[in-house]
XYZ file of C-alpha atoms in Angstrom:
617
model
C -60.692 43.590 55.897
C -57.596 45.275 56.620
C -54.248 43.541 56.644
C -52.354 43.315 59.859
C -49.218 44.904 60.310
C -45.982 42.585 59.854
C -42.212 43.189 61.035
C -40.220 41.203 58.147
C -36.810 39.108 58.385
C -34.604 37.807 55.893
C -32.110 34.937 56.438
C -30.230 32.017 54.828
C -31.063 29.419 57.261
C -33.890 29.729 59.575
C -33.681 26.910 62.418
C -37.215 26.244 64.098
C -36.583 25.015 67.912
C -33.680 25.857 70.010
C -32.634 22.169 71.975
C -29.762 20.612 70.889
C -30.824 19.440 67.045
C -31.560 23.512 66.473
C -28.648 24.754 68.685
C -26.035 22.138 66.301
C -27.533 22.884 63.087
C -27.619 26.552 63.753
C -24.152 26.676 65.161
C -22.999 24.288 61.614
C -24.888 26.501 59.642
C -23.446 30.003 60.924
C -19.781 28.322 60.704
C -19.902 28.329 57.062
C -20.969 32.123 56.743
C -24.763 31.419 56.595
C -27.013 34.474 58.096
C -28.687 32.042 61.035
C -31.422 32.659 63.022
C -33.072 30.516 65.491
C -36.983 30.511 66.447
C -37.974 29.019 69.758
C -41.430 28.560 71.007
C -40.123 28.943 74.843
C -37.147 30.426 76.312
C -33.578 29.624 75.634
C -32.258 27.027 77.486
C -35.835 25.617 78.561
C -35.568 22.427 75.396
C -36.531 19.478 76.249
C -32.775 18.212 75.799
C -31.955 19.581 79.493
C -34.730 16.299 80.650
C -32.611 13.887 79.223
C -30.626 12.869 82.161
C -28.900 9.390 81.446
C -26.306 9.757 79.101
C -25.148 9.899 75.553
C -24.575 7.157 73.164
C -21.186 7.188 71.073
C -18.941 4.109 70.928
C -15.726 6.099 72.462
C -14.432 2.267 73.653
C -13.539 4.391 76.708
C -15.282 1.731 79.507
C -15.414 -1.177 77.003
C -12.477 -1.530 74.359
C -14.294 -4.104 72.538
C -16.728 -1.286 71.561
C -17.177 0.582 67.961
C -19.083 2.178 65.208
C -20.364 -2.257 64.366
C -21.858 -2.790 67.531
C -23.952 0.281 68.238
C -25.129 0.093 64.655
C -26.255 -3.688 64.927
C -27.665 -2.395 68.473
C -29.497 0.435 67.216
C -31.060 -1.927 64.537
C -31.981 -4.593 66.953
C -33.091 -2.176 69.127
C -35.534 -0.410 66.391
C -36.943 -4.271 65.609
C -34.892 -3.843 62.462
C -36.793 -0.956 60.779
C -34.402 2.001 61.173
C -32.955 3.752 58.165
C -29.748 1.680 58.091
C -28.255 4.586 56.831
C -29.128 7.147 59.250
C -27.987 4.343 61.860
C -24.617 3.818 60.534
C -23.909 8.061 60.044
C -24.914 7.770 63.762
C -23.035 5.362 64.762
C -19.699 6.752 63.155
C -20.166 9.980 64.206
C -21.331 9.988 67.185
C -17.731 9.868 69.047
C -16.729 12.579 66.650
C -19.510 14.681 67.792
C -19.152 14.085 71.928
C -15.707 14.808 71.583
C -16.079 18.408 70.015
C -18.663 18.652 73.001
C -15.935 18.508 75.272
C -13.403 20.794 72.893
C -16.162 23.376 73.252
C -16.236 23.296 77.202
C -18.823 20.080 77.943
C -17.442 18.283 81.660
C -18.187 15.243 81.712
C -17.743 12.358 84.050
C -14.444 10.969 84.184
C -12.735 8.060 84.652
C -10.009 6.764 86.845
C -7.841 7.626 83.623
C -9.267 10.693 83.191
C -11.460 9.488 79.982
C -14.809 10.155 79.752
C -16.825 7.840 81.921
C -19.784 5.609 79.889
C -22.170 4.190 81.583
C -24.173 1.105 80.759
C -28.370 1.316 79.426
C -30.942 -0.545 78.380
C -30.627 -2.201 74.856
C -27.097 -1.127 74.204
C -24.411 -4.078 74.385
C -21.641 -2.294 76.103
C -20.683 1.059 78.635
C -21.837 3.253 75.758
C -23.474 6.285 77.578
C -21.033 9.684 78.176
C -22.732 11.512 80.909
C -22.429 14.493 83.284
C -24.124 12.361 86.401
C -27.531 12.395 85.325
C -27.782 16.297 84.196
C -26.579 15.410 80.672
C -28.661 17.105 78.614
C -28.607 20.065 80.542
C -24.775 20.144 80.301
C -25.313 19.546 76.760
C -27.438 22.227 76.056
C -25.238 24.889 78.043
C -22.292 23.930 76.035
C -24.185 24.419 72.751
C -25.838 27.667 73.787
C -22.541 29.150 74.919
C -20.969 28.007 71.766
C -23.894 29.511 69.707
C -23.476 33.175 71.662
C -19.690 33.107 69.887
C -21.180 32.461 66.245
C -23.640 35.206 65.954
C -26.869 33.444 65.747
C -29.986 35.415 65.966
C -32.538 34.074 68.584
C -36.200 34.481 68.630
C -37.186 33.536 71.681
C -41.088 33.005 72.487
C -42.567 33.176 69.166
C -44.668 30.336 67.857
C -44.334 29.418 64.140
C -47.921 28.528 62.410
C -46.772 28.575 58.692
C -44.453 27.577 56.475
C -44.184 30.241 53.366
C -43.870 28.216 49.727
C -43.102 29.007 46.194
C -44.357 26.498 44.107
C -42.597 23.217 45.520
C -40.082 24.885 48.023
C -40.464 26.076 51.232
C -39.523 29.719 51.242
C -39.892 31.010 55.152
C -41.983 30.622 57.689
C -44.683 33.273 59.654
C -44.962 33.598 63.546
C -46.534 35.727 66.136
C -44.913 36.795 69.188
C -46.485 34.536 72.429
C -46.280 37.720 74.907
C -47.933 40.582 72.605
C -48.852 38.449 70.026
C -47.756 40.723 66.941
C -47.100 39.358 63.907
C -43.530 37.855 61.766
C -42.722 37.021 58.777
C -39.420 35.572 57.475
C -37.741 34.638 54.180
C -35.370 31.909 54.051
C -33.193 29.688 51.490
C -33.560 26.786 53.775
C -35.657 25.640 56.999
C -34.934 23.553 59.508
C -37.359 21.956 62.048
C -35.963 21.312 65.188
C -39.695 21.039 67.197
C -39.228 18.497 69.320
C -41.988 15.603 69.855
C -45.343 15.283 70.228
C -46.375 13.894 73.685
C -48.450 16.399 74.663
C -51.536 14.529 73.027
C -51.185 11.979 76.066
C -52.339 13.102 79.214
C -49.428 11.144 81.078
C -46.162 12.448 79.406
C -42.596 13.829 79.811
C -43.450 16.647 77.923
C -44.239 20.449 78.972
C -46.413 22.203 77.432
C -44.167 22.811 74.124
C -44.662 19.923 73.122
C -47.593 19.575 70.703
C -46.163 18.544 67.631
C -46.065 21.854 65.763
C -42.884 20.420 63.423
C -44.719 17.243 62.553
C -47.870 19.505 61.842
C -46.508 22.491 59.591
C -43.943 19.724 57.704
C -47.189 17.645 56.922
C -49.471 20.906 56.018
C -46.569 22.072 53.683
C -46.476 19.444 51.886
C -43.503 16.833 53.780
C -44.206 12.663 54.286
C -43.876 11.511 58.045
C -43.222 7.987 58.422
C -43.249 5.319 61.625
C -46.176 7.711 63.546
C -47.426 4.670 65.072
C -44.259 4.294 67.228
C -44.395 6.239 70.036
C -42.214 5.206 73.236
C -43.575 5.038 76.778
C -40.668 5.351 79.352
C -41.005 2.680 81.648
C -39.952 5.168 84.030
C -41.889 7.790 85.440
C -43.337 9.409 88.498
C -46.805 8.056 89.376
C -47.133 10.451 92.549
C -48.083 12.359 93.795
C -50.532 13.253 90.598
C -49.154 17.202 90.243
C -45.852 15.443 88.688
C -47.001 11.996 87.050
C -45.218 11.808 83.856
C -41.801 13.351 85.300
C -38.914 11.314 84.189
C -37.043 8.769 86.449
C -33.913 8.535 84.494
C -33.327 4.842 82.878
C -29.317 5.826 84.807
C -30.917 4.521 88.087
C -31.630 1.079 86.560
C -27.838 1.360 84.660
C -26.649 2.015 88.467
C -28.087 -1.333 89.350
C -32.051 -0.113 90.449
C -34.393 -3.248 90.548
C -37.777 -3.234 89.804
C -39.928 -5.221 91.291
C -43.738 -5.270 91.925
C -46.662 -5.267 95.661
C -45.118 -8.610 96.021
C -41.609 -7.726 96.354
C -40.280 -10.306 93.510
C -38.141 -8.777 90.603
C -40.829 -10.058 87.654
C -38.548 -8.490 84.876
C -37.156 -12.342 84.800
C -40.518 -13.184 83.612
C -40.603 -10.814 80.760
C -37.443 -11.614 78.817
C -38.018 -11.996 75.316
C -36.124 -14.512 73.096
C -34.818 -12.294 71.416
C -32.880 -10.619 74.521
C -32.707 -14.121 76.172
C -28.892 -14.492 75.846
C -27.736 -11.121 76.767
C -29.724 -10.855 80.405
C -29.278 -12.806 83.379
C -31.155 -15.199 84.236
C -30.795 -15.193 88.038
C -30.687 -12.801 90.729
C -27.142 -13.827 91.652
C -26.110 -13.294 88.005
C -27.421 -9.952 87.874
C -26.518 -8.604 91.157
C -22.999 -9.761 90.054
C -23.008 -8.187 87.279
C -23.380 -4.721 89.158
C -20.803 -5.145 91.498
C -18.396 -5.530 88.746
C -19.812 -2.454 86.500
C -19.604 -0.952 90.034
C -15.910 -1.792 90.882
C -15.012 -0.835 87.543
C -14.665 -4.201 86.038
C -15.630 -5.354 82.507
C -18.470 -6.938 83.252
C -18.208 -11.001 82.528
C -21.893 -11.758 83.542
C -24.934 -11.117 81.715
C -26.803 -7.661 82.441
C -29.935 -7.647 84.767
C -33.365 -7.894 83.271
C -34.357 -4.328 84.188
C -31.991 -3.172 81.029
C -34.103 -4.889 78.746
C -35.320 -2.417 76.110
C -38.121 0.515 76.906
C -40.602 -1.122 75.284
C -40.102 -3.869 76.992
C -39.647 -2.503 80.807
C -42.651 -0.541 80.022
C -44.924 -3.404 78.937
C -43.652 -5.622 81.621
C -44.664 -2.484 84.748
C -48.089 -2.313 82.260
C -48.843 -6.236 82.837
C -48.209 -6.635 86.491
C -50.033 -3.303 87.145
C -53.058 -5.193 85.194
C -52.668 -8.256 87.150
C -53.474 -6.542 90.339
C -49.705 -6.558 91.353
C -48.891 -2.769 90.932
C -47.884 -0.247 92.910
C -50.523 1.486 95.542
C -50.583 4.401 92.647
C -50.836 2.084 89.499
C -47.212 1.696 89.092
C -43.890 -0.531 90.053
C -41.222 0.111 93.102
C -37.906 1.032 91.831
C -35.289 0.351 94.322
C -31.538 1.978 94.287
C -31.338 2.450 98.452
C -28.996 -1.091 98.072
C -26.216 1.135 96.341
C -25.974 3.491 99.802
C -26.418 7.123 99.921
C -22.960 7.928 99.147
C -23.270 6.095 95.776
C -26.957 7.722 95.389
C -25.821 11.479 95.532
C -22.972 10.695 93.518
C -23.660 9.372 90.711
C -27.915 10.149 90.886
C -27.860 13.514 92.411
C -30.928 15.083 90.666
C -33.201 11.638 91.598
C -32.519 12.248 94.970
C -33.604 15.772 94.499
C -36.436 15.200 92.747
C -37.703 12.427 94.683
C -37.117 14.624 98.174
C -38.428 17.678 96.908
C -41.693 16.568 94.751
C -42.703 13.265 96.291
C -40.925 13.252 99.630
C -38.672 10.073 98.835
C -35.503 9.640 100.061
C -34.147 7.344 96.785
C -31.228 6.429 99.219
C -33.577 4.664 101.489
C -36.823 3.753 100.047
C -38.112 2.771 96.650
C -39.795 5.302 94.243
C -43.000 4.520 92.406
C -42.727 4.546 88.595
C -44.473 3.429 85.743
C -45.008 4.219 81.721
C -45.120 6.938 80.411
C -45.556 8.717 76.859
C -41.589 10.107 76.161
C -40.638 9.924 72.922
C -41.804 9.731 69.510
C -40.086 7.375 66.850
C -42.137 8.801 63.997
C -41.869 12.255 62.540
C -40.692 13.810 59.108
C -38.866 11.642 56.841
C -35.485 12.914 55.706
C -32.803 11.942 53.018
C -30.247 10.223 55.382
C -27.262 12.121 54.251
C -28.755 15.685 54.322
C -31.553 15.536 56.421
C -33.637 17.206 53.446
C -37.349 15.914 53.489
C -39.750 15.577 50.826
C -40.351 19.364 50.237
C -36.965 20.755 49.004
C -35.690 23.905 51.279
C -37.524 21.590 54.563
C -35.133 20.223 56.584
C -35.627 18.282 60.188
C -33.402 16.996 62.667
C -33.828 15.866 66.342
C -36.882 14.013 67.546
C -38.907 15.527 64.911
C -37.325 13.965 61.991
C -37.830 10.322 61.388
C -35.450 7.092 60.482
C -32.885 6.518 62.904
C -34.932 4.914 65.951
C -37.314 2.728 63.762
C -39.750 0.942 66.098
C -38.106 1.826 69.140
C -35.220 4.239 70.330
C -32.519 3.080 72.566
C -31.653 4.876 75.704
C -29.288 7.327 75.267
C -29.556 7.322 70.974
C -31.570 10.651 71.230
C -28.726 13.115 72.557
C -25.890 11.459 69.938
C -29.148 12.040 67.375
C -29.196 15.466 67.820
C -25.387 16.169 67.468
C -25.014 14.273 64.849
C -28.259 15.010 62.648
C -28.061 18.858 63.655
C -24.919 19.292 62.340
C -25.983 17.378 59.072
C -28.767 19.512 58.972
C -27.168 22.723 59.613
C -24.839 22.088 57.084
C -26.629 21.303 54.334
C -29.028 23.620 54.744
C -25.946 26.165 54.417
C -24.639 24.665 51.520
C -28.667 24.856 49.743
C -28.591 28.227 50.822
C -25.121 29.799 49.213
C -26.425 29.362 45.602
C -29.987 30.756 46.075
C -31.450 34.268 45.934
C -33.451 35.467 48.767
C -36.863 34.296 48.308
C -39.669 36.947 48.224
C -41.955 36.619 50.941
C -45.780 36.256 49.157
C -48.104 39.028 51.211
C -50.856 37.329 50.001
C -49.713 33.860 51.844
C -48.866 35.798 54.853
C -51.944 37.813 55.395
C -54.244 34.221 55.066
C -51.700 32.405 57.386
C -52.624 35.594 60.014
C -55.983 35.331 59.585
C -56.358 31.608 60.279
C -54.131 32.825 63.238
C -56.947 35.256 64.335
C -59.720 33.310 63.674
C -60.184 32.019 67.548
C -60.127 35.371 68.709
C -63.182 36.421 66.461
C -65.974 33.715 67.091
C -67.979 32.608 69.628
C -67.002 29.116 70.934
C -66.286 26.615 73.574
C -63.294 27.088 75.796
C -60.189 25.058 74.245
C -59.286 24.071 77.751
C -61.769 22.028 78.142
C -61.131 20.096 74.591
C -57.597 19.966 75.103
C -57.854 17.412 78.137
C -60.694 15.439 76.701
C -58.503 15.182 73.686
C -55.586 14.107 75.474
C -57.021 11.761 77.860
C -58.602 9.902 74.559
C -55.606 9.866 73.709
C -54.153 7.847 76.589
C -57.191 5.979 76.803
C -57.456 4.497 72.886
C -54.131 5.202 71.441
C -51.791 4.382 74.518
C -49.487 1.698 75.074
C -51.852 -0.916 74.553
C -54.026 -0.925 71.493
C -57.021 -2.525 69.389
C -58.908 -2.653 66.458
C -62.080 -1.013 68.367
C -60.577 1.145 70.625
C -58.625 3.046 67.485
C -61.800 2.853 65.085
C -62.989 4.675 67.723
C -60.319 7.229 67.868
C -60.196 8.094 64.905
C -64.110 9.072 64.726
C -62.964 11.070 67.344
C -60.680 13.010 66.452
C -62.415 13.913 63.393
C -64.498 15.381 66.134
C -61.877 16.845 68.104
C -60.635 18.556 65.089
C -63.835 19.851 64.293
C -64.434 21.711 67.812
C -60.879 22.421 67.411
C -61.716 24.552 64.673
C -64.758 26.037 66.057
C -63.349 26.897 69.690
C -62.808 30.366 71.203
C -60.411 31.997 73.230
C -61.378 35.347 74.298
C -60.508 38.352 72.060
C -57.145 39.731 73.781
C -53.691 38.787 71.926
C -51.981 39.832 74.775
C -50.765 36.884 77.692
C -53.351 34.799 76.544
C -52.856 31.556 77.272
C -56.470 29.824 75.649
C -55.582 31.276 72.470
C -52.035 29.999 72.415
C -53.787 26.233 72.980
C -56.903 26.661 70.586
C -53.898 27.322 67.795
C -52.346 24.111 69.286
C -54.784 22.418 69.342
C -55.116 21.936 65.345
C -51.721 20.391 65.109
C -52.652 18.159 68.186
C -55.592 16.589 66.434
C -53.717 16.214 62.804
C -50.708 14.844 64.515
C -52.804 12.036 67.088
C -54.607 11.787 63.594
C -51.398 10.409 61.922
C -50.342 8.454 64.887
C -53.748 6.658 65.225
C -54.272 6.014 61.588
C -50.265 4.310 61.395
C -51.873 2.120 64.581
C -54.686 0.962 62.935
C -52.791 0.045 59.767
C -49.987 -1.852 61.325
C -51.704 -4.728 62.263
C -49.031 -6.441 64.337
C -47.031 -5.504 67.690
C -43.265 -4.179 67.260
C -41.325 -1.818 69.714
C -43.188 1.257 70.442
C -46.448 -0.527 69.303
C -48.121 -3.127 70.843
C -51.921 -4.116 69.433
C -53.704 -6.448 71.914
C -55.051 -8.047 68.821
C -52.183 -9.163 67.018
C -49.489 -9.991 69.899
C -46.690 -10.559 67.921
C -45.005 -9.384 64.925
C -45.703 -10.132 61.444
C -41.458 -10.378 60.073
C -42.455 -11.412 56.671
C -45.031 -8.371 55.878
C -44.553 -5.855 58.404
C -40.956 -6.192 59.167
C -40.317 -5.079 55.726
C -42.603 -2.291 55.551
C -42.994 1.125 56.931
C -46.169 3.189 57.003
C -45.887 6.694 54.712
C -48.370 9.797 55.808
C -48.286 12.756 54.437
C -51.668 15.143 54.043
C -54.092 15.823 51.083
C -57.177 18.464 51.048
C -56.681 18.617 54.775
C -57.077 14.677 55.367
C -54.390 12.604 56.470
C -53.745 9.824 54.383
C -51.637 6.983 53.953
C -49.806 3.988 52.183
C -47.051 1.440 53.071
C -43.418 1.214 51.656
C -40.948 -1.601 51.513
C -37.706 -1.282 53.884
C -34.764 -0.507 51.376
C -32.694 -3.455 51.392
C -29.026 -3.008 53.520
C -25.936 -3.014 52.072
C -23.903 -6.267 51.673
C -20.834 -4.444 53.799
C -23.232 -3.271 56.722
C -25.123 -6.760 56.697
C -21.779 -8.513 57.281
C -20.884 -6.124 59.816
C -24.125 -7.196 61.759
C -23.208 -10.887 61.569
C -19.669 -10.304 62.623
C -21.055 -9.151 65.897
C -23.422 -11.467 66.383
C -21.170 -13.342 66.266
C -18.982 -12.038 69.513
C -21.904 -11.660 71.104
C -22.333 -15.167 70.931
C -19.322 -16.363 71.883
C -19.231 -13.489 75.002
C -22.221 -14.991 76.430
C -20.646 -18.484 75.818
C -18.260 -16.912 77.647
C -20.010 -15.182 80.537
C -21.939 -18.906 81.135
C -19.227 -20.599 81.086
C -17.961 -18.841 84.074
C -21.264 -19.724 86.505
């Protein structure tokens, strides 16, 4: 067989993914003289980053002076049901300021306050104003200030080519090959150091966030070169997000319309989120209507808050499970949802501070937010899982591999808080940029292996040579199994069944065709996806089987409620073996004494705030 023809690249850092974790760690990794060049599946400026409308976390003690590094740490690890990498949380947690602030050095607006500080707004989990934000187009704002920056650094861009291999020699990853998505031609780049900047994998649920990018291809080639995932099982379902009209189910409602004072409430017309406080949360949320409608006036007015904070700011995992329940006990929505309701705050307020809602709301589902409620419920956002990393360098397992963003695991744990993912990517990105760099300045350039390149091109090839079932047809069934067995809500049964089936899946996967053209061709761009679907739902399901309790992003029907001796101590470890994903469970590293006192020491004025804030009724 003859061997395809190949245009080859050399760099020191190649950066996989172009939202904000790529764009940071590229533009860290060309500031220290690295030759950088960024891959991305899509077009610039298309990342999943622009969808992230709320805000971003960083304790700038701009709306809240009692704010700092302590208390988003201890709520990050509350938040994650205590399983984060404490490290990773408290690099976050410092940095994080650091980070927003050289967003708004390099040209980021954000909203300001009467003082002329950047505004914070208030979210779900977090115990004070935390949240910088451009109204609620904050990632997109985000994203244009990193791209512009990147244009000044001279940063290569790759823009629609799909990466399908990681190159090795012996343990370390060497490069990477790709093939263009428009003519399909094929690429092949040496590098000193890789970074994965992918993104998430919601794509194998049929009601998700996620555009069609999003198919796990990070999680995939880290696990096929060789990398560990960890916490696969944890996958977040917004609480929030369109149920109709069914061409945009899945699109985000922004957890900012809750922050702004939104209030849930189900066919009945009570707010049940008072039902669904968990004892955990039960001092820091009101426990009456009065108390929490209070409470927004004075976030409103500008006050610090002295009341507790509605119900609806409960954690995602929480919100979400709540909508889930009253939908089951025949008190959803008309469309399987719950109402969210803003109209209270006037339309003034509304296309102030929630201009995009209102636009999306209008324009898709012909809602006016400002006068009606909007029909939400769950839906599959976010996962916690992905490649494990060293905390300080963002290295994984496979030396030269690095990850950052959504697709690297540690920081969320069970369950991300609102707002955590943009600070994430700023602060990780530029860890893993760096580092990278600094791997990179002592190593020769790798010589790319023909050998590894032609067989990664071939399996590449292989749908458009056989004669198969249409991948269309398996990506949906896969995805709505998906939603169906591995969802929000799982058992025993229902994921000993999924996991026959994907073996299944995987198989057809493998089998499928997509016509013979490599030009525009859609079906052959999804039968290649398709294969890191299955192995990545594979790794999800099998960390949901094992975990036999319920914690954040993971709720089994069959054991309700979570096991803190066993399982809040251990994490589940997958990584991939003669094509079969396997796994095994590790023990949480114990926290430092300095970070555990830190913890207690705000406990402790949350305590006596609440005291407070009851003491006032």
């Amino acid at each position: 067989m003859m061997s395809e023809p190949v245009a080859y690249h050399e760099y020191d850092v190649i950066v996989i993914g172009a939202g904000g974790a790529g764009l940071r760690a590229a533009i860290e990794a060309a500031r220290t003289g690295a030759k950088t060049a960024i891959i991305t599946k899509s077009l610039l400026g298309k990342a999943h980053t622009v969808m992230a409308e709320g805000g971003c976390a960083a304790a700038l003690q701009n709306a809240d002076p009692r704010d700092g590094w302590k208390v988003h740490f201890h709520d990050t690890m509350k938040g994650s049901k205590w399983l984060a990498d404490w490290q990773m949380a408290e690099h976050h947690a410092k940095e994080a300021p650091d980070r927003v602030r050289e967003l708004e050095q390099w040209g980021a607006v954000f909203d300001r306050t009467p003082k002329n500080l950047i505004n914070q707004r208030n979210f779900g989990g977090h115990t004070f104003p935390r949240l910088a934000h451009v109204g609620d187009a904050t990632g997109l704002e985000i994203i244009r200030t990193l791209q512009e920056r990147g244009i000044h650094e001279g940063i290569d861009i790759f823009m629609e080519y799909t990466v399908r291999h990681l190159l090795k020699e012996g343990d370390r990853v060497t490069g990477c090959v790709a093939y263009t998505r428009v003519e399909g031609e094929f690429h092949a780049f040496s590098a000193k150091s890789v970074v994965l900047a992918t993104g998430g994998i919601t794509r194998c649920w049929s009601v998700c966030s996620g555009s069609w990018e999003y198919t796990g291809d990070g999680h995939a080639l880290a696990m096929w070169a060789g990398a560990e995932l960890r916490d696969m099982e944890f996958v977040q379902f917004h609480p929030t997000g369109m149920v109709w009209p069914p061409s945009v189910r899945g699109i985000l409602v922004t957890e900012g319309v809750r922050g702004e004072g939104g209030r849930l409430t189900n066919s009945e017309g009570k707010r049940f989120m008072f039902d669904y406080v968990p004892e955990m949360f039960a001092g820091d949320h009101a426990d009456t209507i009065e108390e929490a409608d209070q409470w927004v006036e004075e976030v409103v007015a500008g006050k610090l808050a002295t009341v507790r904070r509605p119900p609806e700011l409960l954690t995602r995992d929480v919100v979400a499970k709540a909508i889930n329940a009253e939908v089951k006990a025949g008190r959803g929505s008309p469309h399987g949802g719950a109402f969210l309701n803003i109209a209270h705050r006037g339309e003034e307020a509304i296309l102030k501070k929630l201009p995009s809602m209102h636009h999306q709301f209008k324009e898709l589902a012909g809602v006016d937010i400002s006068k009606e409620p909007m029909e939400v419920g769950p839906t599959a956002h976010y996962v916690m899982g992905g490649v494990r990393v060293n905390a300080e360098t963002q290295e994984s397992t496979v030396p030269g591999l690095f990850a950052c963003g959504e697709v690297a695991s540690g920081l969320h744990g069970a369950n991300r808080l609102g707002g955590n993912s943009l600070s994430d990517l700023i602060v990780f990105g530029k860890r893993a940029g760096e580092h990278a760099a600094k791997r990179a300045k002592d190593l020769a350039q790798p010589a790319i292996d023909e050998a590894q390149v032609q067989a990664a091109i071939a399996e590449m090839l292989a749908p458009l040579q056989r004669e198969g079932e249409n991948p269309g047809g398996i990506y949906d069934a896969m995805r709505d199994m998906m939603q169906a067995k591995v969802g929000i809500i799982r058992t025993k049964s229902e994921l000993e069944e999924a996991i026959e089936e994907l073996k299944a899946f995987k198989d057809r996967a493998m089998a499928c065709s997509s016509g013979t053209s490599r030009k525009y061709n859609s079906g052959w761009h999804q039968a290649l996806d398709l294969i890191n679907m299955a192995d990545v739902s594979m790794a999800a399901a099998l960390a949901a089987i094992t975990r036999e309790e319920s914690r954040g992003g993971h709720t089994r029907d069959d054991f309700p409620t979570p096991e803190d001796d066993h399982w809040g101590k251990t994490l589940n470890i997958i990584w991939m073996e003669d094509g079969e994903v396997k796994i095994r469970q590790e023990p949480v590293v114990e926290m430092r004494a300095d970070l555990k006192a830190a913890l207690t020491e705000v406990k402790t004025m949350i305590k006596e705030r609440a005291a407070e804030a009851g003491g006032g009724q």
